[in-house]
mmCIF file of N, CA and C in Angstrom:
data_model
loop_
_atom_site.group_PDB
_atom_site.id
_atom_site.type_symbol
_atom_site.label_atom_id
_atom_site.label_comp_id
_atom_site.label_asym_id
_atom_site.label_seq_id
_atom_site.Cartn_x
_atom_site.Cartn_y
_atom_site.Cartn_z
ATOM 1 N N VAL A 1 -25.381 221.929 -162.494
ATOM 2 C CA VAL A 1 -25.119 221.658 -163.586
ATOM 3 C C VAL A 1 -25.302 220.845 -164.048
ATOM 4 N N LEU A 2 -24.868 219.533 -163.677
ATOM 5 C CA LEU A 2 -24.954 218.153 -164.640
ATOM 6 C C LEU A 2 -26.395 217.529 -163.999
ATOM 7 N N ARG A 3 -27.266 218.230 -163.258
ATOM 8 C CA ARG A 3 -28.510 217.766 -163.240
ATOM 9 C C ARG A 3 -29.615 218.453 -163.760
ATOM 10 N N ARG A 4 -29.218 219.285 -164.327
ATOM 11 C CA ARG A 4 -31.253 220.278 -164.205
ATOM 12 C C ARG A 4 -30.656 220.887 -165.421
ATOM 13 N N ASN A 5 -31.561 221.012 -166.736
ATOM 14 C CA ASN A 5 -31.763 221.211 -167.955
ATOM 15 C C ASN A 5 -31.970 222.774 -167.629
ATOM 16 N N VAL A 6 -31.421 223.894 -167.922
ATOM 17 C CA VAL A 6 -31.921 225.208 -167.759
ATOM 18 C C VAL A 6 -30.734 225.582 -168.817
ATOM 19 N N SER A 7 -31.194 226.852 -169.345
ATOM 20 C CA SER A 7 -30.644 227.601 -170.453
ATOM 21 C C SER A 7 -29.449 228.232 -170.155
ATOM 22 N N ALA A 8 -29.933 228.766 -168.728
ATOM 23 C CA ALA A 8 -28.920 229.911 -167.916
ATOM 24 C C ALA A 8 -27.606 228.886 -168.032
ATOM 25 N N ASP A 9 -27.239 227.415 -167.732
ATOM 26 C CA ASP A 9 -26.485 226.759 -167.381
ATOM 27 C C ASP A 9 -26.101 226.552 -168.206
ATOM 28 N N ASP A 10 -25.768 226.938 -169.407
ATOM 29 C CA ASP A 10 -25.527 226.898 -170.831
ATOM 30 C C ASP A 10 -23.814 226.718 -170.661
ATOM 31 N N ARG A 11 -23.908 227.742 -170.565
ATOM 32 C CA ARG A 11 -22.223 228.828 -170.184
ATOM 33 C C ARG A 11 -21.507 227.179 -169.175
ATOM 34 N N ILE A 12 -21.576 227.438 -168.269
ATOM 35 C CA ILE A 12 -20.989 226.332 -166.936
ATOM 36 C C ILE A 12 -21.097 224.522 -168.378
ATOM 37 N N ARG A 13 -21.839 224.787 -169.123
ATOM 38 C CA ARG A 13 -22.519 223.505 -169.190
ATOM 39 C C ARG A 13 -20.753 222.860 -170.376
ATOM 40 N N ASN A 14 -20.632 224.408 -171.454
ATOM 41 C CA ASN A 14 -19.833 224.697 -172.221
ATOM 42 C C ASN A 14 -18.101 224.535 -171.543
ATOM 43 N N ASN A 15 -18.222 225.144 -170.420
ATOM 44 C CA ASN A 15 -16.915 225.084 -169.403
ATOM 45 C C ASN A 15 -16.829 224.096 -169.360
ATOM 46 N N LEU A 16 -17.649 223.268 -169.062
ATOM 47 C CA LEU A 16 -17.036 221.660 -168.899
ATOM 48 C C LEU A 16 -17.109 220.822 -169.513
ATOM 49 N N MET A 17 -17.906 221.020 -170.400
ATOM 50 C CA MET A 17 -16.912 220.199 -171.841
ATOM 51 C C MET A 17 -16.115 220.555 -172.359
ATOM 52 N N GLN A 18 -15.932 221.653 -172.239
ATOM 53 C CA GLN A 18 -14.064 221.921 -173.138
ATOM 54 C C GLN A 18 -13.164 221.339 -172.117
ATOM 55 N N LEU A 19 -13.421 221.636 -170.461
ATOM 56 C CA LEU A 19 -12.520 220.507 -169.003
ATOM 57 C C LEU A 19 -12.007 219.376 -169.357
ATOM 58 N N VAL A 20 -13.589 218.904 -170.166
ATOM 59 C CA VAL A 20 -13.262 217.679 -170.177
ATOM 60 C C VAL A 20 -12.641 216.805 -171.806
ATOM 61 N N ASP A 21 -13.009 217.513 -172.608
ATOM 62 C CA ASP A 21 -12.616 217.309 -174.077
ATOM 63 C C ASP A 21 -10.365 217.615 -173.466
ATOM 64 N N GLU A 22 -10.253 218.938 -172.729
ATOM 65 C CA GLU A 22 -8.929 219.102 -172.765
ATOM 66 C C GLU A 22 -8.224 217.941 -171.718
ATOM 67 N N GLY A 23 -8.799 217.333 -171.053
ATOM 68 C CA GLY A 23 -8.631 215.820 -170.004
ATOM 69 C C GLY A 23 -8.285 216.852 -168.410
ATOM 70 N N SER A 24 -9.251 217.718 -168.616
ATOM 71 C CA SER A 24 -8.349 218.608 -167.650
ATOM 72 C C SER A 24 -9.711 218.525 -166.108
ATOM 73 N N VAL A 25 -10.544 217.389 -165.487
ATOM 74 C CA VAL A 25 -11.223 217.007 -165.381
ATOM 75 C C VAL A 25 -11.057 215.828 -164.574
ATOM 76 N N ALA A 26 -10.901 215.661 -163.016
ATOM 77 C CA ALA A 26 -10.809 215.256 -162.026
ATOM 78 C C ALA A 26 -11.900 214.928 -160.851
ATOM 79 N N ILE A 27 -11.961 214.046 -160.606
ATOM 80 C CA ILE A 27 -13.182 213.149 -159.713
ATOM 81 C C ILE A 27 -12.748 212.648 -157.990
ATOM 82 N N ILE A 28 -12.783 213.020 -156.906
ATOM 83 C CA ILE A 28 -12.814 212.181 -156.135
ATOM 84 C C ILE A 28 -14.510 212.076 -155.890
ATOM 85 N N GLY A 29 -14.469 210.736 -154.798
ATOM 86 C CA GLY A 29 -15.848 210.003 -154.168
ATOM 87 C C GLY A 29 -16.468 211.060 -153.551
ATOM 88 N N PRO A 30 -16.197 212.439 -152.557
ATOM 89 C CA PRO A 30 -17.026 212.938 -152.058
ATOM 90 C C PRO A 30 -17.852 213.755 -153.075
ATOM 91 N N ILE A 31 -16.906 213.955 -153.934
ATOM 92 C CA ILE A 31 -17.376 215.030 -155.398
ATOM 93 C C ILE A 31 -18.597 214.245 -156.045
ATOM 94 N N ARG A 32 -18.497 212.831 -156.464
ATOM 95 C CA ARG A 32 -18.929 212.412 -156.818
ATOM 96 C C ARG A 32 -20.648 211.653 -155.676
ATOM 97 N N GLN A 33 -20.232 211.534 -155.101
ATOM 98 C CA GLN A 33 -21.627 211.384 -153.927
ATOM 99 C C GLN A 33 -22.044 213.149 -154.062
ATOM 100 N N GLU A 34 -21.626 214.118 -153.720
ATOM 101 C CA GLU A 34 -22.071 215.128 -153.548
ATOM 102 C C GLU A 34 -23.421 215.199 -154.767
ATOM 103 N N ILE A 35 -22.606 215.584 -156.206
ATOM 104 C CA ILE A 35 -23.689 215.033 -157.727
ATOM 105 C C ILE A 35 -24.425 214.483 -157.152
ATOM 106 N N LEU A 36 -24.335 213.463 -157.261
ATOM 107 C CA LEU A 36 -25.848 212.297 -157.036
ATOM 108 C C LEU A 36 -26.927 212.016 -156.566
ATOM 109 N N SER A 37 -26.239 213.137 -154.970
ATOM 110 C CA SER A 37 -27.032 213.287 -153.911
ATOM 111 C C SER A 37 -28.564 214.134 -154.254
ATOM 112 N N GLY A 38 -30.080 213.911 -153.856
ATOM 113 C CA GLY A 38 -30.753 215.121 -154.016
ATOM 114 C C GLY A 38 -31.574 214.384 -155.270
ATOM 115 N N ILE A 39 -31.381 213.416 -155.964
ATOM 116 C CA ILE A 39 -31.522 213.342 -157.464
ATOM 117 C C ILE A 39 -32.774 212.412 -157.535
ATOM 118 N N LYS A 40 -34.202 213.125 -157.208
ATOM 119 C CA LYS A 40 -35.119 212.152 -156.782
ATOM 120 C C LYS A 40 -35.709 211.038 -158.358
ATOM 121 N N ASP A 41 -35.703 211.381 -158.989
ATOM 122 C CA ASP A 41 -36.296 210.943 -160.202
ATOM 123 C C ASP A 41 -34.701 209.469 -160.210
ATOM 124 N N GLU A 42 -35.284 208.171 -160.317
ATOM 125 C CA GLU A 42 -33.809 207.185 -160.309
ATOM 126 C C GLU A 42 -33.915 206.845 -161.934
ATOM 127 N N LYS A 43 -34.463 206.927 -162.569
ATOM 128 C CA LYS A 43 -33.560 207.009 -164.247
ATOM 129 C C LYS A 43 -31.876 208.357 -164.664
ATOM 130 N N LYS A 44 -32.935 209.322 -163.830
ATOM 131 C CA LYS A 44 -31.646 210.705 -163.968
ATOM 132 C C LYS A 44 -30.939 210.514 -163.412
ATOM 133 N N TYR A 45 -30.680 209.499 -162.302
ATOM 134 C CA TYR A 45 -29.455 209.578 -161.261
ATOM 135 C C TYR A 45 -29.368 209.060 -162.209
ATOM 136 N N LEU A 46 -29.069 207.370 -162.894
ATOM 137 C CA LEU A 46 -28.698 206.368 -162.911
ATOM 138 C C LEU A 46 -27.822 206.923 -164.480
ATOM 139 N N ILE A 47 -29.116 207.896 -165.226
ATOM 140 C CA ILE A 47 -27.564 208.918 -166.413
ATOM 141 C C ILE A 47 -26.761 209.390 -165.758
ATOM 142 N N LEU A 48 -27.216 210.334 -164.760
ATOM 143 C CA LEU A 48 -25.984 210.949 -164.953
ATOM 144 C C LEU A 48 -24.777 210.048 -163.819
ATOM 145 N N LYS A 49 -25.046 208.685 -163.029
ATOM 146 C CA LYS A 49 -24.066 207.791 -162.462
ATOM 147 C C LYS A 49 -23.136 207.418 -163.952
ATOM 148 N N GLN A 50 -23.905 207.148 -164.958
ATOM 149 C CA GLN A 50 -23.589 206.518 -166.045
ATOM 150 C C GLN A 50 -22.352 207.498 -167.312
ATOM 151 N N TYR A 51 -22.574 208.385 -167.119
ATOM 152 C CA TYR A 51 -22.042 209.764 -167.489
ATOM 153 C C TYR A 51 -20.723 209.562 -166.490
ATOM 154 N N MET A 52 -20.939 209.956 -165.267
ATOM 155 C CA MET A 52 -19.792 210.419 -164.935
ATOM 156 C C MET A 52 -18.759 208.846 -164.458
ATOM 157 N N GLU A 53 -18.771 208.272 -164.745
ATOM 158 C CA GLU A 53 -18.292 206.332 -164.975
ATOM 159 C C GLU A 53 -17.040 206.665 -165.495
ATOM 160 N N ALA A 54 -16.978 207.523 -166.939
ATOM 161 C CA ALA A 54 -16.333 208.309 -167.273
ATOM 162 C C ALA A 54 -14.689 208.599 -166.832
ATOM 163 N N PHE A 55 -14.924 208.824 -165.077
ATOM 164 C CA PHE A 55 -13.851 208.411 -164.465
ATOM 165 C C PHE A 55 -13.246 209.062 -163.347
ATOM 166 N N GLU A 56 -12.392 208.437 -162.895
ATOM 167 C CA GLU A 56 -11.634 207.352 -162.116
ATOM 168 C C GLU A 56 -11.979 208.680 -160.620
ATOM 169 N N ASP A 57 -12.048 207.940 -159.795
ATOM 170 C CA ASP A 57 -12.074 208.546 -158.487
ATOM 171 C C ASP A 57 -10.888 209.054 -158.447
ATOM 172 N N GLU A 58 -10.336 209.941 -157.740
ATOM 173 C CA GLU A 58 -8.567 210.368 -157.219
ATOM 174 C C GLU A 58 -8.612 209.763 -156.169
ATOM 175 N N LYS A 59 -7.310 209.397 -155.727
ATOM 176 C CA LYS A 59 -7.076 208.606 -154.632
ATOM 177 C C LYS A 59 -7.065 209.783 -153.141
ATOM 178 N N ILE A 60 -7.696 209.711 -152.790
ATOM 179 C CA ILE A 60 -7.552 210.448 -151.396
ATOM 180 C C ILE A 60 -6.303 210.107 -150.241
ATOM 181 N N GLU A 61 -5.418 210.726 -149.696
ATOM 182 C CA GLU A 61 -4.559 210.639 -148.874
ATOM 183 C C GLU A 61 -4.707 210.460 -147.718
ATOM 184 N N THR A 62 -4.264 209.888 -146.720
ATOM 185 C CA THR A 62 -4.453 210.113 -145.595
ATOM 186 C C THR A 62 -4.225 212.033 -144.650
ATOM 187 N N ILE A 63 -2.922 212.453 -145.396
ATOM 188 C CA ILE A 63 -3.088 214.274 -145.063
ATOM 189 C C ILE A 63 -4.113 214.841 -145.491
ATOM 190 N N ASP A 64 -4.380 214.640 -146.652
ATOM 191 C CA ASP A 64 -5.450 214.997 -146.685
ATOM 192 C C ASP A 64 -6.574 215.303 -145.817
ATOM 193 N N TYR A 65 -7.459 214.112 -145.081
ATOM 194 C CA TYR A 65 -8.149 214.294 -144.182
ATOM 195 C C TYR A 65 -7.767 215.002 -143.617
ATOM 196 N N GLU A 66 -6.551 214.721 -142.788
ATOM 197 C CA GLU A 66 -5.792 215.785 -141.529
ATOM 198 C C GLU A 66 -5.770 217.204 -141.629
ATOM 199 N N ASN A 67 -5.361 217.530 -143.205
ATOM 200 C CA ASN A 67 -5.345 218.878 -143.516
ATOM 201 C C ASN A 67 -7.112 219.214 -143.670
ATOM 202 N N ALA A 68 -7.773 218.398 -144.136
ATOM 203 C CA ALA A 68 -9.568 219.090 -143.906
ATOM 204 C C ALA A 68 -9.657 219.704 -142.480
ATOM 205 N N ALA A 69 -9.152 218.355 -141.500
ATOM 206 C CA ALA A 69 -9.633 218.714 -140.003
ATOM 207 C C ALA A 69 -9.142 220.086 -139.493
ATOM 208 N N LEU A 70 -8.166 220.288 -140.278
ATOM 209 C CA LEU A 70 -7.531 221.773 -139.849
ATOM 210 C C LEU A 70 -8.269 223.026 -140.837
ATOM 211 N N ILE A 71 -8.558 222.734 -141.750
ATOM 212 C CA ILE A 71 -9.446 224.053 -142.563
ATOM 213 C C ILE A 71 -10.512 223.836 -141.833
ATOM 214 N N SER A 72 -11.407 222.834 -141.327
ATOM 215 C CA SER A 72 -12.409 222.611 -140.490
ATOM 216 C C SER A 72 -12.101 223.507 -139.297
ATOM 217 N N ASN A 73 -11.365 223.594 -139.173
ATOM 218 C CA ASN A 73 -11.062 224.154 -137.753
ATOM 219 C C ASN A 73 -10.747 226.270 -137.428
ATOM 220 N N LYS A 74 -9.806 225.577 -138.535
ATOM 221 C CA LYS A 74 -9.703 227.594 -138.778
ATOM 222 C C LYS A 74 -10.994 227.847 -139.348
ATOM 223 N N CYS A 75 -12.330 227.540 -139.807
ATOM 224 C CA CYS A 75 -13.343 227.829 -140.668
ATOM 225 C C CYS A 75 -14.293 228.251 -139.173
ATOM 226 N N ILE A 76 -14.192 227.535 -138.387
ATOM 227 C CA ILE A 76 -15.275 227.467 -137.339
ATOM 228 C C ILE A 76 -14.547 228.670 -136.341
ATOM 229 N N ALA A 77 -13.010 228.464 -136.666
ATOM 230 C CA ALA A 77 -12.318 229.819 -135.060
ATOM 231 C C ALA A 77 -13.064 231.098 -136.448
ATOM 232 N N LYS A 78 -13.241 231.115 -137.471
ATOM 233 C CA LYS A 78 -13.453 233.063 -138.072
ATOM 234 C C LYS A 78 -14.981 232.743 -137.782
ATOM 235 N N GLY A 79 -15.679 231.639 -137.471
ATOM 236 C CA GLY A 79 -17.192 231.698 -137.857
ATOM 237 C C GLY A 79 -17.809 231.091 -138.837
ATOM 238 N N PHE A 80 -17.108 230.285 -139.027
ATOM 239 C CA PHE A 80 -17.672 229.889 -141.221
ATOM 240 C C PHE A 80 -17.791 228.513 -140.710
ATOM 241 N N ALA A 81 -19.724 228.604 -141.217
ATOM 242 C CA ALA A 81 -19.645 227.348 -141.221
ATOM 243 C C ALA A 81 -19.208 226.689 -142.437
ATOM 244 N N VAL A 82 -19.089 225.159 -141.633
ATOM 245 C CA VAL A 82 -18.244 223.951 -142.816
ATOM 246 C C VAL A 82 -18.665 222.813 -142.940
ATOM 247 N N THR A 83 -18.798 222.150 -143.815
ATOM 248 C CA THR A 83 -19.117 220.783 -143.951
ATOM 249 C C THR A 83 -17.731 219.928 -143.902
ATOM 250 N N ALA A 84 -17.932 218.582 -143.510
ATOM 251 C CA ALA A 84 -16.168 217.423 -143.605
ATOM 252 C C ALA A 84 -16.478 217.428 -144.928
ATOM 253 N N ILE A 85 -17.460 217.267 -145.863
ATOM 254 C CA ILE A 85 -16.898 217.220 -146.944
ATOM 255 C C ILE A 85 -16.680 218.248 -148.248
ATOM 256 N N ASP A 86 -17.113 219.282 -147.233
ATOM 257 C CA ASP A 86 -16.295 220.463 -148.687
ATOM 258 C C ASP A 86 -15.129 221.017 -148.008
ATOM 259 N N ALA A 87 -14.820 220.595 -146.603
ATOM 260 C CA ALA A 87 -13.352 220.764 -146.085
ATOM 261 C C ALA A 87 -12.391 219.358 -146.678
ATOM 262 N N LEU A 88 -13.123 218.386 -147.200
ATOM 263 C CA LEU A 88 -12.050 217.189 -147.386
ATOM 264 C C LEU A 88 -11.701 217.817 -148.884
ATOM 265 N N ILE A 89 -12.485 218.328 -150.063
ATOM 266 C CA ILE A 89 -12.667 218.641 -150.953
ATOM 267 C C ILE A 89 -11.592 219.828 -151.209
ATOM 268 N N VAL A 90 -11.464 220.592 -150.588
ATOM 269 C CA VAL A 90 -10.523 221.352 -150.248
ATOM 270 C C VAL A 90 -8.869 220.994 -150.226
ATOM 271 N N ALA A 91 -9.238 220.285 -148.888
ATOM 272 C CA ALA A 91 -7.750 220.166 -148.357
ATOM 273 C C ALA A 91 -7.137 219.403 -150.481
ATOM 274 N N PHE A 92 -8.175 218.188 -150.981
ATOM 275 C CA PHE A 92 -7.133 217.303 -151.839
ATOM 276 C C PHE A 92 -7.225 218.004 -152.744
ATOM 277 N N ALA A 93 -7.424 219.005 -152.643
ATOM 278 C CA ALA A 93 -7.846 220.026 -154.110
ATOM 279 C C ALA A 93 -6.138 221.049 -153.576
ATOM 280 N N VAL A 94 -5.797 221.557 -152.835
ATOM 281 C CA VAL A 94 -4.803 222.424 -151.961
ATOM 282 C C VAL A 94 -3.287 222.068 -152.407
ATOM 283 N N ARG A 95 -3.532 220.358 -151.986
ATOM 284 C CA ARG A 95 -2.678 219.234 -151.817
ATOM 285 C C ARG A 95 -1.789 219.087 -152.995
ATOM 286 N N ASN A 96 -3.063 218.819 -154.175
ATOM 287 C CA ASN A 96 -2.777 218.788 -156.022
ATOM 288 C C ASN A 96 -2.531 219.871 -156.790
ATOM 289 N N GLY A 97 -2.318 221.003 -155.906
ATOM 290 C CA GLY A 97 -2.569 222.485 -156.903
ATOM 291 C C GLY A 97 -3.671 221.928 -158.016
ATOM 292 N N TRP A 98 -4.851 221.998 -157.631
ATOM 293 C CA TRP A 98 -5.894 222.344 -158.387
ATOM 294 C C TRP A 98 -7.025 222.751 -157.941
ATOM 295 N N GLU A 99 -7.522 223.567 -159.275
ATOM 296 C CA GLU A 99 -8.549 224.583 -159.176
ATOM 297 C C GLU A 99 -9.872 223.714 -159.240
ATOM 298 N N ILE A 100 -10.727 224.152 -158.529
ATOM 299 C CA ILE A 100 -11.873 223.987 -157.739
ATOM 300 C C ILE A 100 -13.255 224.503 -159.044
ATOM 301 N N TYR A 101 -13.656 223.720 -159.665
ATOM 302 C CA TYR A 101 -14.707 224.401 -160.416
ATOM 303 C C TYR A 101 -16.076 224.097 -159.769
ATOM 304 N N THR A 102 -16.990 225.604 -159.308
ATOM 305 C CA THR A 102 -18.554 225.506 -158.088
ATOM 306 C C THR A 102 -18.666 226.496 -158.269
ATOM 307 N N LYS A 103 -19.963 226.764 -158.174
ATOM 308 C CA LYS A 103 -20.650 227.367 -157.895
ATOM 309 C C LYS A 103 -21.280 227.862 -156.830
ATOM 310 N N ASP A 104 -20.659 226.927 -155.953
ATOM 311 C CA ASP A 104 -20.892 226.945 -154.302
ATOM 312 C C ASP A 104 -20.095 228.778 -153.421
ATOM 313 N N LYS A 105 -21.217 229.495 -153.121
ATOM 314 C CA LYS A 105 -20.667 230.628 -152.580
ATOM 315 C C LYS A 105 -19.891 230.167 -150.838
ATOM 316 N N ASP A 106 -19.805 229.002 -150.350
ATOM 317 C CA ASP A 106 -19.067 228.383 -149.510
ATOM 318 C C ASP A 106 -17.390 228.332 -149.606
ATOM 319 N N PHE A 107 -17.168 227.951 -151.055
ATOM 320 C CA PHE A 107 -16.013 228.162 -151.019
ATOM 321 C C PHE A 107 -15.364 229.140 -151.289
ATOM 322 N N ASP A 108 -16.091 230.197 -151.684
ATOM 323 C CA ASP A 108 -15.651 231.458 -151.567
ATOM 324 C C ASP A 108 -14.942 232.025 -150.075
ATOM 325 N N ARG A 109 -15.274 231.385 -148.955
ATOM 326 C CA ARG A 109 -14.555 231.370 -147.955
ATOM 327 C C ARG A 109 -13.549 230.453 -147.647
ATOM 328 N N TYR A 110 -13.697 229.462 -147.857
ATOM 329 C CA TYR A 110 -12.449 228.472 -147.782
ATOM 330 C C TYR A 110 -11.669 229.252 -148.889
ATOM 331 N N GLU A 111 -11.745 229.833 -149.847
ATOM 332 C CA GLU A 111 -10.490 231.006 -150.090
ATOM 333 C C GLU A 111 -9.437 231.235 -149.427
ATOM 334 N N LYS A 112 -10.427 232.059 -148.496
ATOM 335 C CA LYS A 112 -9.945 233.099 -147.728
ATOM 336 C C LYS A 112 -9.108 232.630 -146.738
ATOM 337 N N ILE A 113 -9.115 231.332 -145.742
ATOM 338 C CA ILE A 113 -8.680 230.126 -145.135
ATOM 339 C C ILE A 113 -7.929 229.639 -145.835
ATOM 340 N N SER A 114 -7.536 229.328 -147.074
ATOM 341 C CA SER A 114 -6.397 227.923 -147.662
ATOM 342 C C SER A 114 -5.920 228.722 -148.370
ATOM 343 N N ARG A 115 -5.534 228.015 -149.287
ATOM 344 C CA ARG A 115 -4.808 228.313 -150.381
ATOM 345 C C ARG A 115 -5.441 227.816 -152.050
ATOM 346 N N LEU A 116 -6.331 227.328 -151.416
ATOM 347 C CA LEU A 116 -7.634 227.056 -152.662
ATOM 348 C C LEU A 116 -7.706 228.004 -153.778
ATOM 349 N N LYS A 117 -7.791 227.541 -154.899
ATOM 350 C CA LYS A 117 -7.778 228.153 -156.382
ATOM 351 C C LYS A 117 -9.156 228.178 -156.517
ATOM 352 N N LYS A 118 -9.969 228.228 -157.315
ATOM 353 C CA LYS A 118 -11.353 228.529 -157.717
ATOM 354 C C LYS A 118 -11.324 228.249 -159.242
ATOM 355 N N TYR A 119 -11.923 227.451 -160.221
ATOM 356 C CA TYR A 119 -11.570 227.449 -161.685
ATOM 357 C C TYR A 119 -12.134 229.130 -161.962
ATOM 358 N N VAL A 120 -11.878 229.822 -162.948
ATOM 359 C CA VAL A 120 -12.511 231.095 -163.351
ATOM 360 C C VAL A 120 -12.849 230.666 -164.772
ATOM 361 N N GLU A 121 -14.483 230.309 -165.161
ATOM 362 C CA GLU A 121 -15.047 230.312 -166.036
ATOM 363 C C GLU A 121 -14.270 231.103 -167.840
ATOM 364 N N ARG A 122 -13.902 230.784 -168.873
ATOM 365 C CA ARG A 122 -13.296 231.148 -169.609
ATOM 366 C C ARG A 122 -14.956 231.653 -170.716
#
């Protein structure tokens, strides 16, 4: 939604702006990387990068990497595809008791094997 300019994304954009206004948004490096990856237009990349500079990356701890490995192992055992970055995002959010605001359907599976909570749009 941050990379597109589609009217269907207005609800998501408005929710995100409200969360930012409330001070309820945090980011870790892997999320920053995922958001900025795949932007073909360098000007758009630089604009989005500048917007995101308002948020400092939260510190990822060793336990987050260890828990990410456990999450990956559980996913593999259940036959779910998993990426290392997604597992790390889930592990970090669970440890901190944070919700994740995402439209990525992969996170529906992660809810089934962890204590992950997804943000519910208002």
